[in-house]
Amino acid sequence: MPEALWISFAFVLGLTVKAIGLPPLVGYLAAGFVLSGLSAATDLSIEATDVLEHIAHLGVLLLLFTVGLKLKLRSIISPEVIGGSLLHFGITCAVFTPGLYLLMELTWQTAFLLAIALSFSSTVLAAKVLETKRELRAFHGRVAIGILIMQDLIALVVMSLAAGQTPSQWALIIFGLPLLRPLLFKLLDASGHDELLVLLGLLLALVLGGLGFEAVGLSSELGALVLGAMLANHPRAQELAKSLWSVKEMFLVGFFLQIGIGGLPDGEALLFAAVALLVVPLKGVLFFFLLLAFRLRSRSSFLSALSLTNYSEFGLIVASVALPEWLVPLAITVALSFVVSAPVNRLSHTVYERFSARLAPFESQRRHPDEQPISLGNTRLLVMGMGRTGSAAYDQLAREEPLIKALDSDPAKVEKHQKEGRNVVFGDAEDISFWQGLHMPAVEAVILAMGDIEGKLIAARNLRKKGFTGYIVAHTLYADEAERIREAGADEAYLTMSETGVALASQVLHRDRQAPSPTENAKA
């Protein structure tokens, strides 16, 4: 059974590369190439079947859907995203096209289409790496994902033109999708917390987003991403993402296996891939300077650019439509860029610290609004995270303490709270640069009310690193997480459900003290 070989090789090599500190996806890629080589050297017939291709496609759709769940479209529509992606695409094509034409003696059309395929960066790899490091919501993560979305849209246009097809007239229906948001919110509320929640995610990502968009001539990948983004503002969006995590991870193994099993390359394909790999750093350099031109700091520009320094699986999709004879060389090129990019991105913060002194002088004197240093002034109480728990804590404290401020990493949520009269500003606790620019001279106590455990741990550690000696309190659902939060530096971490029970009991006791007992009522 080919499935037994896929699972065995993927597990062994994934575990091997994890043991040496590399992401398991590098092992999955290697497993695909080993299987391809084994097939060529023996009588075993190992090939990328329709089943594997389908599993790989489902994995990509689920990944993009969960990415969409963590995105706020208003933060993507920005000059650095739109301008950076379009300028990078134009400059890359303008440089690569004549280079490929002259060096490889290709036709102008072939050279241009190859340049387009090589201009894209991998949405799957970048999203996977950023998600692993929990940096999807960091400023540089949002910029990188926004640029990748723009590239995916460009790829969609190119594929449509190359295939001589255009979206059907029914594609205009997608502009009415926002009208479905209230219904989707109600479905999410009604789905509970168990298997129905998982099935809802699969329905939206694979059926409504995937098949639905394909039915009107649009990309299924785009559909999955859009459907996820439509739910991003729902309070349970992150719960939905977590419920799909295992399913998504399993299917994504098929995507990386599929690349390697596609076949062993010949000498010319390897030479092309090697040369393309030597050129890939130029993509990162171009992104770095373009983002600097949009007033990003050198650190954010570097981290965003590094996550985009690779070649894209969308290049393979473009090639399958317009340049099928180049599919194998491009597949090797994409795979090699994954092998190099994944471990380098894992060390991205360390790499930047090493070269920061050389990169910082390139910064503009004017800063992007999202990267301005935050000064809390005379603020005495700080709430980090303005979901339901953080908002309730803020409102309770604001009745007695006027010098209170809150931070949240969602620009849309910040704007909503500001309109409601709360003193809330943008700040991402999971972004290291946020802590470097934070000034909090008068703060006496901090409430950590972020939704995820990693955010609380990062905040507690960095508060203590900054020399904060005041009171830090957090909440969590689980006792083991509470212990980790205390170890990170918090004075106390309360169990949400336990405290809810205590509050309910207090309400009953308070009522009993005020109301007359049944005996007293009888005497009366």
Short mmCIF file of C-alpha atoms in Angstrom, two decimals:
data_model
loop_
_atom_site.label_atom_id
_atom_site.label_comp_id
_atom_site.label_asym_id
_atom_site.label_seq_id
_atom_site.Cartn_x
_atom_site.Cartn_y
_atom_site.Cartn_z
CA MET A 1 0.00 0.00 0.00
CA PRO A 2 1.49 3.36 -0.97
CA GLU A 3 -0.25 5.03 1.98
CA ALA A 4 1.76 2.86 4.41
CA LEU A 5 5.03 3.99 2.82
CA TRP A 6 3.95 7.63 2.84
CA ILE A 7 3.10 7.55 6.54
CA SER A 8 6.20 5.57 7.53
CA PHE A 9 8.73 7.72 5.67
CA ALA A 10 7.01 10.97 6.64
CA PHE A 11 7.03 10.06 10.34
CA VAL A 12 10.63 8.77 10.43
CA LEU A 13 12.16 11.69 8.55
CA GLY A 14 9.89 14.25 10.23
CA LEU A 15 11.00 12.95 13.64
CA THR A 16 14.64 12.94 12.51
CA VAL A 17 14.74 16.56 11.39
CA LYS A 18 12.80 17.65 14.47
CA ALA A 19 15.48 16.00 16.63
CA ILE A 20 18.13 18.26 15.05
CA GLY A 21 16.05 21.40 15.48
CA LEU A 22 14.48 21.75 12.03
CA PRO A 23 10.74 22.02 11.31
CA PRO A 24 9.17 18.61 10.53
CA LEU A 25 8.01 19.90 7.14
CA VAL A 26 11.64 19.68 5.96
CA GLY A 27 11.50 15.98 6.80
CA TYR A 28 8.24 15.55 4.89
CA LEU A 29 9.85 17.10 1.82
CA ALA A 30 12.87 14.83 2.19
CA ALA A 31 10.57 11.81 2.58
CA GLY A 32 8.95 12.60 -0.76
CA PHE A 33 12.31 12.72 -2.55
CA VAL A 34 13.50 9.53 -0.83
CA LEU A 35 10.34 7.75 -1.95
CA SER A 36 10.83 9.05 -5.48
CA GLY A 37 14.42 7.82 -5.50
CA LEU A 38 13.38 4.47 -4.06
CA SER A 39 10.86 4.07 -6.84
CA ALA A 40 13.51 4.82 -9.47
CA ALA A 41 16.05 2.38 -7.99
CA THR A 42 13.69 -0.54 -7.30
CA ASP A 43 10.64 -2.19 -8.75
CA LEU A 44 8.37 -0.39 -6.29
CA SER A 45 5.79 1.82 -7.92
CA ILE A 46 5.52 4.98 -5.85
CA GLU A 47 3.79 7.95 -7.36
CA ALA A 48 1.65 10.90 -6.38
CA THR A 49 -1.81 9.37 -6.70
CA ASP A 50 -5.06 11.26 -6.99
CA VAL A 51 -5.68 10.46 -3.32
CA LEU A 52 -2.43 12.16 -2.23
CA GLU A 53 -3.10 15.11 -4.50
CA HIS A 54 -6.57 15.51 -3.02
CA ILE A 55 -5.26 15.27 0.56
CA ALA A 56 -2.59 17.86 -0.23
CA HIS A 57 -5.18 20.23 -1.67
CA LEU A 58 -7.41 19.85 1.38
CA GLY A 59 -4.45 20.61 3.63
CA VAL A 60 -3.70 23.84 1.77
CA LEU A 61 -7.35 24.91 1.93
CA LEU A 62 -7.56 24.25 5.66
CA LEU A 63 -4.30 26.10 6.30
CA LEU A 64 -5.51 29.14 4.38
CA PHE A 65 -8.88 28.99 6.16
CA THR A 66 -7.23 29.01 9.59
CA VAL A 67 -4.93 31.83 8.45
CA GLY A 68 -8.04 33.77 7.46
CA LEU A 69 -9.51 33.19 10.92
CA LYS A 70 -6.57 35.09 12.40
CA LEU A 71 -6.64 37.97 9.93
CA LYS A 72 -8.42 41.27 10.00
CA LEU A 73 -8.91 42.52 6.44
CA ARG A 74 -8.70 46.14 7.55
CA SER A 75 -5.12 45.54 8.67
CA ILE A 76 -4.22 44.00 5.29
CA ILE A 77 -5.47 46.89 3.16
CA SER A 78 -2.49 49.16 3.75
CA PRO A 79 0.09 50.96 1.58
CA GLU A 80 2.99 48.69 2.57
CA VAL A 81 1.01 45.57 1.62
CA ILE A 82 -0.52 46.75 -1.65
CA GLY A 83 2.41 48.91 -2.73
CA GLY A 84 5.09 46.48 -1.56
CA SER A 85 3.55 43.48 -3.31
CA LEU A 86 2.87 45.24 -6.63
CA LEU A 87 6.26 46.95 -6.76
CA HIS A 88 8.07 43.71 -5.91
CA PHE A 89 6.13 41.82 -8.59
CA GLY A 90 6.86 44.47 -11.22
CA ILE A 91 10.56 44.83 -10.43
CA THR A 92 11.10 41.05 -10.21
CA CYS A 93 9.48 40.43 -13.58
CA ALA A 94 11.36 43.36 -15.15
CA VAL A 95 14.71 41.91 -13.98
CA PHE A 96 14.09 38.15 -14.33
CA THR A 97 12.46 38.24 -17.77
CA PRO A 98 15.42 39.62 -19.78
CA GLY A 99 17.84 37.56 -17.66
CA LEU A 100 16.05 34.30 -18.44
CA TYR A 101 15.65 35.32 -22.09
CA LEU A 102 19.36 36.01 -22.59
CA LEU A 103 20.91 33.29 -20.41
CA MET A 104 18.60 30.40 -21.29
CA GLU A 105 17.71 31.34 -24.87
CA LEU A 106 13.99 31.20 -24.22
CA THR A 107 11.18 32.97 -25.99
CA TRP A 108 10.05 36.23 -24.44
CA GLN A 109 6.71 34.69 -23.50
CA THR A 110 8.29 31.69 -21.75
CA ALA A 111 10.82 33.92 -19.98
CA PHE A 112 8.06 36.24 -18.80
CA LEU A 113 5.87 33.40 -17.48
CA LEU A 114 8.88 31.85 -15.68
CA ALA A 115 9.67 35.23 -14.14
CA ILE A 116 6.08 35.46 -12.90
CA ALA A 117 6.27 31.95 -11.41
CA LEU A 118 9.53 32.83 -9.62
CA SER A 119 8.22 36.15 -8.31
CA PHE A 120 5.76 34.57 -5.88
CA SER A 121 6.58 33.55 -2.31
CA SER A 122 5.11 30.53 -0.56
CA THR A 123 1.86 31.17 1.29
CA VAL A 124 1.93 27.68 2.77
CA LEU A 125 5.49 27.86 4.09
CA ALA A 126 5.31 31.44 5.37
CA ALA A 127 1.97 30.85 7.08
CA LYS A 128 3.24 27.60 8.58
CA VAL A 129 6.46 29.17 9.90
CA LEU A 130 4.71 32.27 11.25
CA GLU A 131 2.02 30.14 12.86
CA THR A 132 4.63 27.89 14.49
CA LYS A 133 6.38 30.93 15.96
CA ARG A 134 2.99 32.45 16.89
CA GLU A 135 3.77 35.56 14.84
CA LEU A 136 0.78 35.64 12.49
CA ARG A 137 -0.72 38.53 14.46
CA ALA A 138 2.59 40.35 14.96
CA PHE A 139 2.98 43.41 12.75
CA HIS A 140 5.60 41.83 10.50
CA GLY A 141 3.48 38.67 10.25
CA ARG A 142 0.42 40.61 9.14
CA VAL A 143 2.46 42.48 6.54
CA ALA A 144 3.93 39.24 5.16
CA ILE A 145 0.55 37.48 4.97
CA GLY A 146 -1.03 40.54 3.35
CA ILE A 147 1.65 40.58 0.65
CA LEU A 148 1.15 36.85 0.08
CA ILE A 149 -2.59 37.37 -0.36
CA MET A 150 -1.88 40.03 -2.97
CA GLN A 151 0.49 37.65 -4.74
CA ASP A 152 -2.15 34.91 -4.71
CA LEU A 153 -4.59 37.30 -6.35
CA ILE A 154 -2.00 38.13 -9.02
CA ALA A 155 -1.42 34.40 -9.57
CA LEU A 156 -5.15 33.91 -10.00
CA VAL A 157 -5.26 36.58 -12.72
CA VAL A 158 -2.20 35.12 -14.49
CA MET A 159 -3.65 31.59 -14.47
CA SER A 160 -6.96 32.83 -15.83
CA LEU A 161 -5.25 34.70 -18.67
CA ALA A 162 -2.82 31.86 -19.44
CA ALA A 163 -5.66 29.34 -19.62
CA GLY A 164 -7.71 31.66 -21.76
CA GLN A 165 -10.46 31.62 -19.14
CA THR A 166 -12.11 34.29 -17.10
CA PRO A 167 -14.31 33.97 -14.02
CA SER A 168 -17.96 33.36 -14.81
CA GLN A 169 -20.53 36.09 -14.43
CA TRP A 170 -21.62 34.36 -11.22
CA ALA A 171 -18.29 35.35 -9.64
CA LEU A 172 -19.93 38.68 -8.81
CA ILE A 173 -21.84 36.80 -6.13
CA ILE A 174 -18.77 36.89 -3.89
CA PHE A 175 -19.32 40.63 -3.35
CA GLY A 176 -22.49 39.67 -1.51
CA LEU A 177 -20.68 37.34 0.89
CA PRO A 178 -20.55 39.97 3.68
CA LEU A 179 -24.35 39.70 3.81
CA LEU A 180 -23.91 36.10 4.96
CA ARG A 181 -21.75 37.05 7.92
CA PRO A 182 -24.62 37.28 10.46
CA LEU A 183 -25.79 33.82 9.38
CA LEU A 184 -22.27 32.39 9.66
CA PHE A 185 -21.91 33.94 13.12
CA LYS A 186 -25.15 32.28 14.22
CA LEU A 187 -24.00 28.93 12.83
CA LEU A 188 -20.73 29.26 14.74
CA ASP A 189 -22.60 30.11 17.95
CA ALA A 190 -24.97 27.15 17.48
CA SER A 191 -22.29 24.58 16.60
CA GLY A 192 -21.13 24.03 20.19
CA HIS A 193 -17.61 23.01 21.13
CA ASP A 194 -17.26 19.45 19.81
CA GLU A 195 -17.49 17.62 16.49
CA LEU A 196 -20.08 20.02 15.01
CA LEU A 197 -17.56 22.84 15.34
CA VAL A 198 -14.99 20.83 13.33
CA LEU A 199 -17.61 19.94 10.71
CA LEU A 200 -18.61 23.59 10.39
CA GLY A 201 -14.99 24.51 9.74
CA LEU A 202 -14.70 21.81 7.07
CA LEU A 203 -17.98 22.91 5.51
CA LEU A 204 -16.90 26.53 5.24
CA ALA A 205 -13.30 25.89 4.15
CA LEU A 206 -13.80 23.01 1.72
CA VAL A 207 -17.38 23.30 0.49
CA LEU A 208 -18.46 26.94 0.60
CA GLY A 209 -14.97 28.38 0.21
CA GLY A 210 -13.28 25.70 -1.92
CA LEU A 211 -15.96 24.20 -4.17
CA GLY A 212 -18.09 27.34 -4.07
CA PHE A 213 -15.38 29.61 -5.45
CA GLU A 214 -14.30 27.00 -8.01
CA ALA A 215 -17.88 26.76 -9.25
CA VAL A 216 -17.81 30.45 -10.27
CA GLY A 217 -14.35 30.24 -11.83
CA LEU A 218 -12.32 31.54 -8.90
CA SER A 219 -9.49 30.00 -6.88
CA SER A 220 -10.51 27.55 -4.15
CA GLU A 221 -7.50 28.75 -2.12
CA LEU A 222 -8.79 32.30 -2.28
CA GLY A 223 -12.23 31.06 -1.26
CA ALA A 224 -10.93 29.28 1.84
CA LEU A 225 -8.98 32.36 2.87
CA VAL A 226 -11.94 34.71 2.35
CA LEU A 227 -14.35 32.50 4.32
CA GLY A 228 -11.89 32.34 7.21
CA ALA A 229 -11.41 36.11 7.19
CA MET A 230 -15.18 36.62 7.30
CA LEU A 231 -15.25 34.90 10.70
CA ALA A 232 -12.11 36.55 12.08
CA ASN A 233 -14.03 39.05 14.22
CA HIS A 234 -16.15 36.38 15.93
CA PRO A 235 -15.19 35.75 19.59
CA ARG A 236 -14.92 31.99 18.90
CA ALA A 237 -12.76 32.28 15.76
CA GLN A 238 -9.65 31.09 17.59
CA GLU A 239 -11.53 28.17 19.11
CA LEU A 240 -12.55 27.13 15.59
CA ALA A 241 -8.94 27.40 14.42
CA LYS A 242 -7.73 25.21 17.28
CA SER A 243 -10.41 22.59 16.59
CA LEU A 244 -9.15 22.25 12.99
CA TRP A 245 -5.47 22.14 13.95
CA SER A 246 -4.94 18.36 13.92
CA VAL A 247 -6.93 17.80 10.72
CA LYS A 248 -5.02 20.56 8.96
CA GLU A 249 -1.61 19.29 10.10
CA MET A 250 -2.36 15.76 8.89
CA PHE A 251 -3.47 16.88 5.45
CA LEU A 252 -0.51 19.26 5.06
CA VAL A 253 1.87 16.30 5.32
CA GLY A 254 0.37 15.18 2.00
CA PHE A 255 1.19 18.54 0.42
CA PHE A 256 4.88 18.34 1.26
CA LEU A 257 5.09 14.65 0.33
CA GLN A 258 3.51 15.38 -3.02
CA ILE A 259 6.26 17.80 -3.99
CA GLY A 260 8.99 15.21 -3.52
CA ILE A 261 7.15 12.22 -4.97
CA GLY A 262 6.59 14.15 -8.19
CA GLY A 263 9.79 12.68 -9.64
CA LEU A 264 13.56 12.97 -9.64
CA PRO A 265 14.97 15.76 -11.80
CA ASP A 266 17.58 15.55 -14.56
CA GLY A 267 20.84 17.49 -14.66
CA GLU A 268 19.39 20.55 -16.37
CA ALA A 269 16.56 20.78 -13.86
CA LEU A 270 19.04 20.58 -10.97
CA LEU A 271 21.21 23.29 -12.55
CA PHE A 272 18.20 25.56 -13.00
CA ALA A 273 17.14 24.97 -9.39
CA ALA A 274 20.66 25.65 -8.09
CA VAL A 275 20.92 28.95 -9.96
CA ALA A 276 17.44 29.98 -8.87
CA LEU A 277 18.36 29.15 -5.26
CA LEU A 278 21.40 31.44 -5.48
CA VAL A 279 19.15 34.24 -6.71
CA VAL A 280 16.43 33.85 -4.06
CA PRO A 281 18.21 36.09 -1.49
CA LEU A 282 17.71 38.97 -3.92
CA LYS A 283 13.96 38.57 -3.45
CA GLY A 284 14.40 39.10 0.26
CA VAL A 285 16.71 42.09 -0.22
CA LEU A 286 14.18 43.74 -2.52
CA PHE A 287 11.35 43.17 -0.06
CA PHE A 288 13.50 44.57 2.76
CA PHE A 289 14.19 47.88 1.03
CA LEU A 290 10.66 48.24 -0.33
CA LEU A 291 9.20 47.85 3.17
CA LEU A 292 11.73 50.33 4.53
CA ALA A 293 10.48 52.77 1.90
CA PHE A 294 7.02 52.44 3.48
CA ARG A 295 8.47 53.55 6.86
CA LEU A 296 8.71 50.16 8.53
CA ARG A 297 11.53 49.70 11.00
CA SER A 298 14.49 47.61 9.92
CA ARG A 299 13.48 44.78 12.24
CA SER A 300 9.93 44.46 10.90
CA SER A 301 11.17 44.83 7.32
CA PHE A 302 13.79 42.14 7.85
CA LEU A 303 11.44 39.63 9.49
CA SER A 304 8.72 40.16 6.87
CA ALA A 305 11.23 39.93 4.02
CA LEU A 306 12.84 36.78 5.41
CA SER A 307 9.51 34.97 5.60
CA LEU A 308 8.97 35.89 1.93
CA THR A 309 12.42 34.76 0.78
CA ASN A 310 11.42 31.56 -0.97
CA TYR A 311 9.61 30.35 -4.05
CA SER A 312 5.94 29.48 -4.13
CA GLU A 313 3.74 26.48 -4.67
CA PHE A 314 1.59 28.92 -6.67
CA GLY A 315 4.46 29.05 -9.15
CA LEU A 316 3.89 25.33 -9.70
CA ILE A 317 0.19 25.93 -10.24
CA VAL A 318 0.94 28.65 -12.78
CA ALA A 319 3.42 26.32 -14.50
CA SER A 320 0.91 23.47 -14.63
CA VAL A 321 -1.40 25.75 -16.62
CA ALA A 322 1.03 27.77 -18.75
CA LEU A 323 4.42 25.93 -18.70
CA PRO A 324 3.88 22.20 -18.07
CA GLU A 325 7.35 21.37 -19.44
CA TRP A 326 8.90 23.46 -16.64
CA LEU A 327 6.96 21.85 -13.83
CA VAL A 328 9.74 19.51 -12.59
CA PRO A 329 12.53 22.15 -12.53
CA LEU A 330 10.21 24.56 -10.71
CA ALA A 331 9.18 21.85 -8.25
CA ILE A 332 12.84 21.22 -7.34
CA THR A 333 13.40 24.97 -7.08
CA VAL A 334 10.45 25.40 -4.73
CA ALA A 335 11.47 22.38 -2.64
CA LEU A 336 15.08 23.56 -2.23
CA SER A 337 13.91 27.03 -1.26
CA PHE A 338 11.69 25.41 1.40
CA VAL A 339 14.63 23.40 2.76
CA VAL A 340 16.75 26.56 3.09
CA SER A 341 14.02 29.01 4.12
CA ALA A 342 12.39 26.96 6.89
CA PRO A 343 15.42 26.62 9.20
CA VAL A 344 16.64 30.16 8.47
CA ASN A 345 13.23 31.59 9.43
CA ARG A 346 13.32 29.57 12.61
CA LEU A 347 16.41 31.60 13.59
CA SER A 348 15.12 34.89 12.17
CA HIS A 349 15.24 36.84 15.45
CA THR A 350 18.77 35.65 16.19
CA VAL A 351 19.92 36.50 12.67
CA TYR A 352 18.49 40.00 12.94
CA GLU A 353 20.13 40.65 16.29
CA ARG A 354 23.47 39.72 14.74
CA PHE A 355 23.10 42.17 11.84
CA SER A 356 20.90 44.82 13.45
CA ALA A 357 23.72 47.35 13.75
CA ARG A 358 24.23 47.24 9.98
CA LEU A 359 20.54 47.22 9.06
CA ALA A 360 19.19 49.88 11.43
CA PRO A 361 20.87 52.83 9.62
CA PHE A 362 18.66 52.17 6.59
CA GLU A 363 15.52 53.05 8.59
CA SER A 364 13.49 56.13 7.76
CA GLN A 365 13.30 58.84 10.39
CA ARG A 366 9.52 58.69 10.08
CA ARG A 367 7.87 55.63 11.60
CA HIS A 368 4.85 53.64 10.47
CA PRO A 369 1.83 54.35 12.75
CA ASP A 370 1.75 50.72 13.93
CA GLU A 371 5.40 50.91 14.96
CA GLN A 372 5.40 54.07 17.02
CA PRO A 373 6.80 53.63 20.55
CA ILE A 374 4.05 53.40 23.16
CA SER A 375 4.28 55.52 26.30
CA LEU A 376 1.74 54.79 29.02
CA GLY A 377 2.46 58.07 30.80
CA ASN A 378 0.78 58.25 34.21
CA THR A 379 -1.28 55.06 33.67
CA ARG A 380 -1.56 53.07 36.92
CA LEU A 381 -3.51 50.01 35.75
CA LEU A 382 -2.95 48.22 32.44
CA VAL A 383 -5.19 45.61 30.81
CA MET A 384 -3.61 43.57 27.99
CA GLY A 385 -6.18 41.95 25.72
CA MET A 386 -9.66 43.39 25.28
CA GLY A 387 -11.84 40.37 24.62
CA ARG A 388 -14.80 39.59 26.84
CA THR A 389 -12.68 38.99 29.96
CA GLY A 390 -10.43 42.00 29.44
CA SER A 391 -13.36 44.31 28.66
CA ALA A 392 -15.22 43.20 31.80
CA ALA A 393 -12.13 43.77 33.94
CA TYR A 394 -11.54 47.19 32.36
CA ASP A 395 -15.13 48.35 32.94
CA GLN A 396 -15.08 47.20 36.56
CA LEU A 397 -11.77 48.93 37.32
CA ALA A 398 -12.63 52.10 35.40
CA ARG A 399 -15.40 52.84 37.91
CA GLU A 400 -12.82 53.54 40.61
CA GLU A 401 -9.54 54.13 38.76
CA PRO A 402 -9.43 56.86 36.08
CA LEU A 403 -5.76 56.20 35.24
CA ILE A 404 -6.42 52.95 33.40
CA LYS A 405 -5.42 51.94 29.87
CA ALA A 406 -5.80 48.82 27.74
CA LEU A 407 -3.84 47.32 24.84
CA ASP A 408 -5.04 45.01 22.08
CA SER A 409 -3.40 43.58 18.94
CA ASP A 410 -6.52 43.88 16.78
CA PRO A 411 -6.77 47.35 15.17
CA ALA A 412 -10.49 46.91 14.45
CA LYS A 413 -11.18 45.96 18.07
CA VAL A 414 -9.13 48.94 19.29
CA GLU A 415 -11.18 51.30 17.14
CA LYS A 416 -14.43 49.76 18.43
CA HIS A 417 -13.42 50.23 22.08
CA GLN A 418 -12.26 53.79 21.43
CA LYS A 419 -15.66 54.66 19.94
CA GLU A 420 -17.28 53.23 23.08
CA GLY A 421 -15.19 55.57 25.22
CA ARG A 422 -12.53 53.19 26.54
CA ASN A 423 -8.87 54.20 26.68
CA VAL A 424 -7.51 51.47 24.39
CA VAL A 425 -4.49 51.63 22.06
CA PHE A 426 -2.90 49.20 19.63
CA GLY A 427 -0.16 46.95 20.97
CA ASP A 428 0.84 43.37 20.20
CA ALA A 429 2.29 41.58 23.22
CA GLU A 430 3.63 38.80 20.97
CA ASP A 431 5.76 41.28 18.99
CA ILE A 432 9.20 41.67 20.56
CA SER A 433 9.59 45.15 19.04
CA PHE A 434 6.53 46.27 20.99
CA TRP A 435 8.38 45.65 24.25
CA GLN A 436 11.44 47.49 23.01
CA GLY A 437 9.39 50.68 22.52
CA LEU A 438 7.11 50.40 25.57
CA HIS A 439 7.46 52.99 28.36
CA MET A 440 5.43 52.37 31.51
CA PRO A 441 6.89 54.53 34.31
CA ALA A 442 3.79 54.69 36.57
CA VAL A 443 2.12 51.32 36.02
CA GLU A 444 1.42 49.46 39.27
CA ALA A 445 -0.57 46.42 38.09
CA VAL A 446 -1.13 44.54 34.85
CA ILE A 447 -3.98 42.19 33.92
CA LEU A 448 -3.10 39.63 31.23
CA ALA A 449 -6.40 38.87 29.47
CA MET A 450 -5.17 37.71 26.06
CA GLY A 451 -6.93 34.71 24.60
CA ASP A 452 -3.95 32.38 24.15
CA ILE A 453 -1.45 31.02 26.64
CA GLU A 454 1.62 32.00 24.62
CA GLY A 455 0.63 35.66 24.64
CA LYS A 456 0.34 35.61 28.43
CA LEU A 457 3.70 33.86 28.84
CA ILE A 458 5.48 36.29 26.52
CA ALA A 459 3.91 39.28 28.25
CA ALA A 460 4.78 38.06 31.76
CA ARG A 461 8.40 37.34 30.81
CA ASN A 462 8.92 40.67 29.05
CA LEU A 463 7.31 42.68 31.82
CA ARG A 464 9.81 41.23 34.28
CA LYS A 465 12.68 41.70 31.82
CA LYS A 466 11.81 45.39 31.62
CA GLY A 467 12.23 45.59 35.38
CA PHE A 468 8.53 45.82 36.22
CA THR A 469 8.08 44.91 39.89
CA GLY A 470 4.33 45.54 40.19
CA TYR A 471 1.48 43.07 40.36
CA ILE A 472 0.77 40.80 37.36
CA VAL A 473 -2.39 38.72 37.28
CA ALA A 474 -3.80 36.48 34.53
CA HIS A 475 -6.58 33.98 33.91
CA THR A 476 -6.63 30.59 32.21
CA LEU A 477 -8.81 27.51 31.87
CA TYR A 478 -6.23 24.92 32.92
CA ALA A 479 -4.17 24.34 36.07
CA ASP A 480 -0.98 23.42 34.17
CA GLU A 481 -1.19 26.66 32.18
CA ALA A 482 -1.69 28.62 35.37
CA GLU A 483 1.55 27.17 36.72
CA ARG A 484 3.43 28.09 33.54
CA ILE A 485 2.12 31.67 33.73
CA ARG A 486 3.33 31.98 37.34
CA GLU A 487 6.73 30.58 36.36
CA ALA A 488 6.93 33.18 33.58
CA GLY A 489 6.64 35.97 36.15
CA ALA A 490 2.97 36.52 37.02
CA ASP A 491 2.07 36.91 40.69
CA GLU A 492 -1.16 34.99 40.26
CA ALA A 493 -3.06 33.09 37.56
CA TYR A 494 -6.68 32.33 38.28
CA LEU A 495 -8.61 29.42 36.84
CA THR A 496 -11.49 30.99 34.91
CA MET A 497 -14.05 28.29 35.57
CA SER A 498 -13.12 27.97 39.25
CA GLU A 499 -13.44 31.70 39.77
CA THR A 500 -16.78 31.67 37.97
CA GLY A 501 -17.99 29.03 40.41
CA VAL A 502 -16.77 31.08 43.36
CA ALA A 503 -18.54 34.16 42.00
CA LEU A 504 -21.80 32.23 41.55
CA ALA A 505 -21.56 30.87 45.10
CA SER A 506 -20.89 34.37 46.41
CA GLN A 507 -24.00 35.65 44.66
CA VAL A 508 -26.10 32.94 46.33
CA LEU A 509 -24.63 33.62 49.79
CA HIS A 510 -25.08 37.37 49.34
CA ARG A 511 -28.72 36.83 48.37
CA ASP A 512 -29.31 34.52 51.35
CA ARG A 513 -27.96 37.10 53.77
CA GLN A 514 -30.29 39.75 52.41
CA ALA A 515 -33.45 37.67 51.95
CA PRO A 516 -35.49 36.38 54.95
CA SER A 517 -35.26 32.66 55.60
CA PRO A 518 -38.27 30.34 54.96
CA THR A 519 -38.70 30.01 58.76
CA GLU A 520 -38.87 33.76 59.21
CA ASN A 521 -41.41 33.96 56.39
CA ALA A 522 -43.53 31.31 58.10
CA LYS A 523 -43.46 33.19 61.42
CA ALA A 524 -44.46 36.37 59.67
#
